[in-house]
PDB file of C-alpha atoms in Angstrom:
ATOM      1  CA  UNK A   1     -41.598  18.489  15.466  1.00  0.00           C
ATOM      2  CA  UNK A   2     -39.242  20.370  18.108  1.00  0.00           C
ATOM      3  CA  UNK A   3     -39.013  17.096  20.321  1.00  0.00           C
ATOM      4  CA  UNK A   4     -38.404  14.568  17.485  1.00  0.00           C
ATOM      5  CA  UNK A   5     -35.965  12.046  18.170  1.00  0.00           C
ATOM      6  CA  UNK A   6     -36.157   9.733  15.211  1.00  0.00           C
ATOM      7  CA  UNK A   7     -36.119  10.900  11.955  1.00  0.00           C
ATOM      8  CA  UNK A   8     -36.216   8.083   8.770  1.00  0.00           C
ATOM      9  CA  UNK A   9     -36.530   9.147   5.157  1.00  0.00           C
ATOM     10  CA  UNK A  10     -34.503   6.464   3.731  1.00  0.00           C
ATOM     11  CA  UNK A  11     -35.210   6.139   0.200  1.00  0.00           C
ATOM     12  CA  UNK A  12     -37.789   8.572  -0.401  1.00  0.00           C
ATOM     13  CA  UNK A  13     -36.064  10.515  -3.430  1.00  0.00           C
ATOM     14  CA  UNK A  14     -34.962  13.433  -1.263  1.00  0.00           C
ATOM     15  CA  UNK A  15     -32.876  16.102  -3.112  1.00  0.00           C
ATOM     16  CA  UNK A  16     -32.086  18.652  -0.052  1.00  0.00           C
ATOM     17  CA  UNK A  17     -32.967  18.963   3.890  1.00  0.00           C
ATOM     18  CA  UNK A  18     -34.856  22.341   4.937  1.00  0.00           C
ATOM     19  CA  UNK A  19     -31.784  24.796   6.137  1.00  0.00           C
ATOM     20  CA  UNK A  20     -33.547  25.121   9.794  1.00  0.00           C
ATOM     21  CA  UNK A  21     -33.368  21.120  10.205  1.00  0.00           C
ATOM     22  CA  UNK A  22     -31.228  22.550  13.207  1.00  0.00           C
ATOM     23  CA  UNK A  23     -33.479  23.506  15.033  1.00  0.00           C
ATOM     24  CA  UNK A  24     -34.717  19.637  15.884  1.00  0.00           C
ATOM     25  CA  UNK A  25     -32.073  19.885  18.441  1.00  0.00           C
ATOM     26  CA  UNK A  26     -33.446  16.769  20.289  1.00  0.00           C
ATOM     27  CA  UNK A  27     -32.900  14.430  17.466  1.00  0.00           C
ATOM     28  CA  UNK A  28     -30.802  11.196  18.145  1.00  0.00           C
ATOM     29  CA  UNK A  29     -31.332   9.255  14.931  1.00  0.00           C
ATOM     30  CA  UNK A  30     -30.899  10.621  11.236  1.00  0.00           C
ATOM     31  CA  UNK A  31     -31.350   8.094   7.940  1.00  0.00           C
ATOM     32  CA  UNK A  32     -31.218  10.216   4.537  1.00  0.00           C
ATOM     33  CA  UNK A  33     -29.592   7.177   2.719  1.00  0.00           C
ATOM     34  CA  UNK A  34     -30.513   6.384  -0.996  1.00  0.00           C
ATOM     35  CA  UNK A  35     -31.613   9.491  -1.465  1.00  0.00           C
ATOM     36  CA  UNK A  36     -30.456  12.148  -4.231  1.00  0.00           C
ATOM     37  CA  UNK A  37     -29.029  14.356  -1.374  1.00  0.00           C
ATOM     38  CA  UNK A  38     -25.972  16.225  -2.734  1.00  0.00           C
ATOM     39  CA  UNK A  39     -25.247  18.803  -0.006  1.00  0.00           C
ATOM     40  CA  UNK A  40     -26.154  18.973   3.877  1.00  0.00           C
ATOM     41  CA  UNK A  41     -27.068  22.333   5.211  1.00  0.00           C
ATOM     42  CA  UNK A  42     -24.950  23.741   7.694  1.00  0.00           C
ATOM     43  CA  UNK A  43     -27.595  23.926  10.682  1.00  0.00           C
ATOM     44  CA  UNK A  44     -27.107  19.936  10.446  1.00  0.00           C
ATOM     45  CA  UNK A  45     -24.142  20.720  12.994  1.00  0.00           C
ATOM     46  CA  UNK A  46     -26.544  21.997  15.562  1.00  0.00           C
ATOM     47  CA  UNK A  47     -27.798  18.258  16.135  1.00  0.00           C
ATOM     48  CA  UNK A  48     -25.891  17.964  19.189  1.00  0.00           C
ATOM     49  CA  UNK A  49     -27.946  15.214  20.607  1.00  0.00           C
ATOM     50  CA  UNK A  50     -27.380  13.112  17.139  1.00  0.00           C
ATOM     51  CA  UNK A  51     -26.136   9.470  17.585  1.00  0.00           C
ATOM     52  CA  UNK A  52     -26.872   8.097  14.253  1.00  0.00           C
ATOM     53  CA  UNK A  53     -26.304   9.576  11.080  1.00  0.00           C
ATOM     54  CA  UNK A  54     -27.162   7.688   8.022  1.00  0.00           C
ATOM     55  CA  UNK A  55     -25.756   9.209   4.620  1.00  0.00           C
ATOM     56  CA  UNK A  56     -25.403   5.832   2.631  1.00  0.00           C
ATOM     57  CA  UNK A  57     -25.996   6.023  -0.974  1.00  0.00           C
ATOM     58  CA  UNK A  58     -26.446   9.811  -1.935  1.00  0.00           C
ATOM     59  CA  UNK A  59     -24.941  12.076  -3.954  1.00  0.00           C
ATOM     60  CA  UNK A  60     -22.850  13.871  -1.325  1.00  0.00           C
ATOM     61  CA  UNK A  61     -19.909  15.396  -2.213  1.00  0.00           C
ATOM     62  CA  UNK A  62     -18.533  17.025   1.091  1.00  0.00           C
ATOM     63  CA  UNK A  63     -19.393  16.892   4.648  1.00  0.00           C
ATOM     64  CA  UNK A  64     -19.708  20.293   6.834  1.00  0.00           C
ATOM     65  CA  UNK A  65     -16.350  21.300   8.122  1.00  0.00           C
ATOM     66  CA  UNK A  66     -17.572  21.485  11.542  1.00  0.00           C
ATOM     67  CA  UNK A  67     -19.514  18.068  11.541  1.00  0.00           C
ATOM     68  CA  UNK A  68     -16.720  17.783  14.906  1.00  0.00           C
ATOM     69  CA  UNK A  69     -19.426  19.368  16.525  1.00  0.00           C
ATOM     70  CA  UNK A  70     -21.465  16.372  16.645  1.00  0.00           C
ATOM     71  CA  UNK A  71     -20.126  14.894  19.946  1.00  0.00           C
ATOM     72  CA  UNK A  72     -22.436  12.322  20.621  1.00  0.00           C
ATOM     73  CA  UNK A  73     -22.358  10.755  17.322  1.00  0.00           C
ATOM     74  CA  UNK A  74     -21.766   7.035  17.910  1.00  0.00           C
ATOM     75  CA  UNK A  75     -22.788   5.399  14.064  1.00  0.00           C
ATOM     76  CA  UNK A  76     -21.741   7.543  10.726  1.00  0.00           C
ATOM     77  CA  UNK A  77     -22.468   5.711   7.621  1.00  0.00           C
ATOM     78  CA  UNK A  78     -21.340   7.686   4.132  1.00  0.00           C
ATOM     79  CA  UNK A  79     -20.554   4.441   2.025  1.00  0.00           C
ATOM     80  CA  UNK A  80     -21.468   4.849  -1.624  1.00  0.00           C
ATOM     81  CA  UNK A  81     -21.558   8.483  -1.832  1.00  0.00           C
ATOM     82  CA  UNK A  82     -19.681  11.024  -3.957  1.00  0.00           C
ATOM     83  CA  UNK A  83     -17.348  11.681  -0.646  1.00  0.00           C
ATOM     84  CA  UNK A  84     -13.507  12.402  -1.690  1.00  0.00           C
ATOM     85  CA  UNK A  85     -12.555  13.902   1.184  1.00  0.00           C
ATOM     86  CA  UNK A  86     -13.281  13.806   4.607  1.00  0.00           C
ATOM     87  CA  UNK A  87     -13.089  16.743   6.838  1.00  0.00           C
ATOM     88  CA  UNK A  88     -10.369  17.208   9.684  1.00  0.00           C
ATOM     89  CA  UNK A  89     -12.897  17.899  12.521  1.00  0.00           C
ATOM     90  CA  UNK A  90     -14.465  13.866  12.107  1.00  0.00           C
ATOM     91  CA  UNK A  91     -11.272  13.317  14.339  1.00  0.00           C
ATOM     92  CA  UNK A  92     -13.177  15.577  17.232  1.00  0.00           C
ATOM     93  CA  UNK A  93     -16.071  12.392  16.960  1.00  0.00           C
ATOM     94  CA  UNK A  94     -14.658  11.327  20.266  1.00  0.00           C
ATOM     95  CA  UNK A  95     -17.895   8.554  20.923  1.00  0.00           C
ATOM     96  CA  UNK A  96     -17.835   7.350  17.341  1.00  0.00           C
ATOM     97  CA  UNK A  97     -18.048   3.774  17.596  1.00  0.00           C
ATOM     98  CA  UNK A  98     -18.775   2.656  13.664  1.00  0.00           C
ATOM     99  CA  UNK A  99     -17.574   4.612  10.554  1.00  0.00           C
ATOM    100  CA  UNK A 100     -18.574   3.451   7.287  1.00  0.00           C
ATOM    101  CA  UNK A 101     -16.718   4.487   4.261  1.00  0.00           C
ATOM    102  CA  UNK A 102     -17.252   1.468   2.031  1.00  0.00           C
ATOM    103  CA  UNK A 103     -17.009   1.682  -1.802  1.00  0.00           C
ATOM    104  CA  UNK A 104     -15.873   5.590  -1.530  1.00  0.00           C
ATOM    105  CA  UNK A 105     -13.783   4.540  -4.628  1.00  0.00           C
ATOM    106  CA  UNK A 106     -12.171   8.579  -4.892  1.00  0.00           C
ATOM    107  CA  UNK A 107     -11.362   8.706  -1.497  1.00  0.00           C
ATOM    108  CA  UNK A 108      -7.492   9.067  -1.421  1.00  0.00           C
ATOM    109  CA  UNK A 109      -6.675   9.498   2.285  1.00  0.00           C
ATOM    110  CA  UNK A 110      -7.837   8.840   5.938  1.00  0.00           C
ATOM    111  CA  UNK A 111      -7.671  12.101   8.610  1.00  0.00           C
ATOM    112  CA  UNK A 112      -3.906  12.237   9.651  1.00  0.00           C
ATOM    113  CA  UNK A 113      -5.375  12.081  13.468  1.00  0.00           C
ATOM    114  CA  UNK A 114      -7.651   9.428  12.679  1.00  0.00           C
ATOM    115  CA  UNK A 115      -6.167   7.423  16.386  1.00  0.00           C
ATOM    116  CA  UNK A 116      -8.017  10.148  18.375  1.00  0.00           C
ATOM    117  CA  UNK A 117     -11.517   7.912  17.723  1.00  0.00           C
ATOM    118  CA  UNK A 118      -9.957   5.920  20.870  1.00  0.00           C
ATOM    119  CA  UNK A 119     -14.010   3.992  20.574  1.00  0.00           C
ATOM    120  CA  UNK A 120     -14.095   3.337  17.095  1.00  0.00           C
ATOM    121  CA  UNK A 121     -14.984  -0.291  16.861  1.00  0.00           C
ATOM    122  CA  UNK A 122     -15.890  -0.450  13.439  1.00  0.00           C
ATOM    123  CA  UNK A 123     -13.813   1.438  10.444  1.00  0.00           C
ATOM    124  CA  UNK A 124     -15.443   0.105   7.150  1.00  0.00           C
ATOM    125  CA  UNK A 125     -13.072   1.105   4.076  1.00  0.00           C
ATOM    126  CA  UNK A 126     -14.272  -1.796   1.701  1.00  0.00           C
ATOM    127  CA  UNK A 127     -13.431  -0.998  -1.879  1.00  0.00           C
ATOM    128  CA  UNK A 128     -11.737   2.300  -1.260  1.00  0.00           C
ATOM    129  CA  UNK A 129      -9.334   1.688  -3.730  1.00  0.00           C
ATOM    130  CA  UNK A 130      -8.000   4.908  -4.334  1.00  0.00           C
ATOM    131  CA  UNK A 131      -6.603   5.004  -0.592  1.00  0.00           C
ATOM    132  CA  UNK A 132      -2.980   5.725  -0.727  1.00  0.00           C
ATOM    133  CA  UNK A 133      -1.798   4.805   2.842  1.00  0.00           C
ATOM    134  CA  UNK A 134      -2.905   4.374   6.780  1.00  0.00           C
ATOM    135  CA  UNK A 135      -2.819   7.362   9.113  1.00  0.00           C
ATOM    136  CA  UNK A 136       0.295   6.886  11.478  1.00  0.00           C
ATOM    137  CA  UNK A 137      -0.409   6.164  15.046  1.00  0.00           C
ATOM    138  CA  UNK A 138      -3.465   3.644  14.369  1.00  0.00           C
ATOM    139  CA  UNK A 139      -1.933   1.217  16.964  1.00  0.00           C
ATOM    140  CA  UNK A 140      -3.843   3.296  19.748  1.00  0.00           C
ATOM    141  CA  UNK A 141      -7.503   2.313  17.991  1.00  0.00           C
ATOM    142  CA  UNK A 142      -7.269  -1.121  20.210  1.00  0.00           C
ATOM    143  CA  UNK A 143     -11.124  -1.014  20.128  1.00  0.00           C
ATOM    144  CA  UNK A 144     -10.907  -1.716  16.364  1.00  0.00           C
ATOM    145  CA  UNK A 145     -12.461  -5.291  15.770  1.00  0.00           C
ATOM    146  CA  UNK A 146     -13.628  -4.850  12.054  1.00  0.00           C
ATOM    147  CA  UNK A 147     -10.962  -3.222   9.414  1.00  0.00           C
ATOM    148  CA  UNK A 148     -11.598  -4.808   5.891  1.00  0.00           C
ATOM    149  CA  UNK A 149      -8.887  -3.371   4.440  1.00  0.00           C
ATOM    150  CA  UNK A 150      -4.927  -1.784   5.528  1.00  0.00           C
ATOM    151  CA  UNK A 151      -2.916  -0.601   3.424  1.00  0.00           C
ATOM    152  CA  UNK A 152       0.645  -0.211   3.648  1.00  0.00           C
ATOM    153  CA  UNK A 153       2.807   2.122   1.582  1.00  0.00           C
ATOM    154  CA  UNK A 154       4.798   5.551   1.915  1.00  0.00           C
ATOM    155  CA  UNK A 155       3.017   7.950   4.244  1.00  0.00           C
ATOM    156  CA  UNK A 156       5.435  10.556   4.815  1.00  0.00           C
ATOM    157  CA  UNK A 157       8.802  11.684   3.281  1.00  0.00           C
ATOM    158  CA  UNK A 158      11.462   9.130   4.549  1.00  0.00           C
ATOM    159  CA  UNK A 159      13.878   8.228   2.718  1.00  0.00           C
ATOM    160  CA  UNK A 160      14.263   4.815   4.783  1.00  0.00           C
ATOM    161  CA  UNK A 161      10.742   4.039   4.925  1.00  0.00           C
ATOM    162  CA  UNK A 162      10.140   0.061   4.343  1.00  0.00           C
ATOM    163  CA  UNK A 163       6.348  -0.275   5.381  1.00  0.00           C
ATOM    164  CA  UNK A 164       7.321  -1.948   8.895  1.00  0.00           C
ATOM    165  CA  UNK A 165       6.217   0.685  11.171  1.00  0.00           C
ATOM    166  CA  UNK A 166       2.544   0.672   9.304  1.00  0.00           C
ATOM    167  CA  UNK A 167       2.543  -3.082  10.223  1.00  0.00           C
ATOM    168  CA  UNK A 168       3.773  -2.409  13.732  1.00  0.00           C
ATOM    169  CA  UNK A 169       0.086  -0.355  13.857  1.00  0.00           C
ATOM    170  CA  UNK A 170      -1.273  -3.399  12.367  1.00  0.00           C
ATOM    171  CA  UNK A 171       0.268  -5.893  15.187  1.00  0.00           C
ATOM    172  CA  UNK A 172      -1.393  -3.867  17.658  1.00  0.00           C
ATOM    173  CA  UNK A 173      -4.790  -4.344  16.574  1.00  0.00           C
ATOM    174  CA  UNK A 174      -5.371  -7.844  17.985  1.00  0.00           C
ATOM    175  CA  UNK A 175      -9.199  -7.881  18.437  1.00  0.00           C
ATOM    176  CA  UNK A 176      -9.903  -7.747  14.394  1.00  0.00           C
ATOM    177  CA  UNK A 177     -12.001 -10.419  13.292  1.00  0.00           C
ATOM    178  CA  UNK A 178     -13.744 -11.538   9.634  1.00  0.00           C
ATOM    179  CA  UNK A 179     -11.474 -10.742   6.711  1.00  0.00           C
ATOM    180  CA  UNK A 180      -8.995  -8.771   6.092  1.00  0.00           C
ATOM    181  CA  UNK A 181      -7.122  -7.648   3.326  1.00  0.00           C
ATOM    182  CA  UNK A 182      -3.682  -6.243   3.029  1.00  0.00           C
ATOM    183  CA  UNK A 183      -3.028  -4.091   0.370  1.00  0.00           C
ATOM    184  CA  UNK A 184       1.262  -3.528   0.057  1.00  0.00           C
ATOM    185  CA  UNK A 185       3.053  -1.038  -2.251  1.00  0.00           C
ATOM    186  CA  UNK A 186       5.051  -3.303  -4.760  1.00  0.00           C
ATOM    187  CA  UNK A 187       7.831  -1.125  -3.785  1.00  0.00           C
ATOM    188  CA  UNK A 188       8.115  -3.279  -0.694  1.00  0.00           C
ATOM    189  CA  UNK A 189       8.718  -6.644  -2.374  1.00  0.00           C
ATOM    190  CA  UNK A 190      12.101  -7.047  -1.197  1.00  0.00           C
ATOM    191  CA  UNK A 191      11.105  -6.792   2.151  1.00  0.00           C
ATOM    192  CA  UNK A 192      11.122 -10.395   3.876  1.00  0.00           C
ATOM    193  CA  UNK A 193       9.333  -9.354   6.884  1.00  0.00           C
ATOM    194  CA  UNK A 194       6.435  -7.940   4.984  1.00  0.00           C
ATOM    195  CA  UNK A 195       6.209 -11.078   2.512  1.00  0.00           C
ATOM    196  CA  UNK A 196       6.446 -13.914   5.309  1.00  0.00           C
ATOM    197  CA  UNK A 197       4.330 -12.215   7.639  1.00  0.00           C
ATOM    198  CA  UNK A 198       7.448 -12.015  10.329  1.00  0.00           C
ATOM    199  CA  UNK A 199       7.443 -10.072  13.479  1.00  0.00           C
ATOM    200  CA  UNK A 200       4.056 -11.217  14.641  1.00  0.00           C
ATOM    201  CA  UNK A 201       2.444  -8.497  12.404  1.00  0.00           C
ATOM    202  CA  UNK A 202      -0.472 -10.993  11.293  1.00  0.00           C
ATOM    203  CA  UNK A 203       0.303 -14.225  13.372  1.00  0.00           C
ATOM    204  CA  UNK A 204      -1.606 -12.816  16.283  1.00  0.00           C
ATOM    205  CA  UNK A 205      -5.055 -11.891  14.561  1.00  0.00           C
ATOM    206  CA  UNK A 206      -6.862 -15.132  16.284  1.00  0.00           C
ATOM    207  CA  UNK A 207     -10.157 -13.866  15.584  1.00  0.00           C
ATOM    208  CA  UNK A 208      -9.937 -13.213  12.033  1.00  0.00           C
ATOM    209  CA  UNK A 209     -11.468 -15.518   9.486  1.00  0.00           C
ATOM    210  CA  UNK A 210      -9.190 -15.016   6.723  1.00  0.00           C
ATOM    211  CA  UNK A 211      -6.500 -12.812   5.532  1.00  0.00           C
ATOM    212  CA  UNK A 212      -5.718 -11.591   1.710  1.00  0.00           C
ATOM    213  CA  UNK A 213      -2.577 -10.077   0.754  1.00  0.00           C
ATOM    214  CA  UNK A 214      -2.557  -7.960  -2.017  1.00  0.00           C
ATOM    215  CA  UNK A 215       0.519  -6.482  -4.143  1.00  0.00           C
TER     216      UNK A 215
END
């Protein structure tokens, strides 16, 4: 099976992967969603030709620290898993176009250098209820067209932080479509720019079907 390119184990009740799965170096598609998997073998990072990795609805609590070695990965779905922290190396997946983190209710933050994923089109963070803030520099992610949630909250130690920096990032994301929920920290209720959507932060989103603002 060393030449295997597609492996679909979806909904098989699988609890573990063999430690030598890394030998399938020609694998491009791996689906182990809806399984009882709790840990990935370290050798999975040897699958350097992998383009699609579906880990949706598993019991995974973490990803390998060097998952960034999967440089050809274009699609990664970790939604509905037990993941609480994303490894920093995930920002090395420079060819990633879709990153789905929906329903990771204990995820508190996104990687600081997320803007390195310049080709990312879909960032699924719907129902990430514990997400504290958005990483700096998201305005560089101009390929983004799907972003269900944007959080405006203090993300550094700045004393005079007023939430405008985050909305500057949001303004640059002109190609967003679908629905967008903007969750604003109640501390900024005094800021009329945030309340009224001044500065073109929202008005330039011509492809969006709906915007929900939550305090």
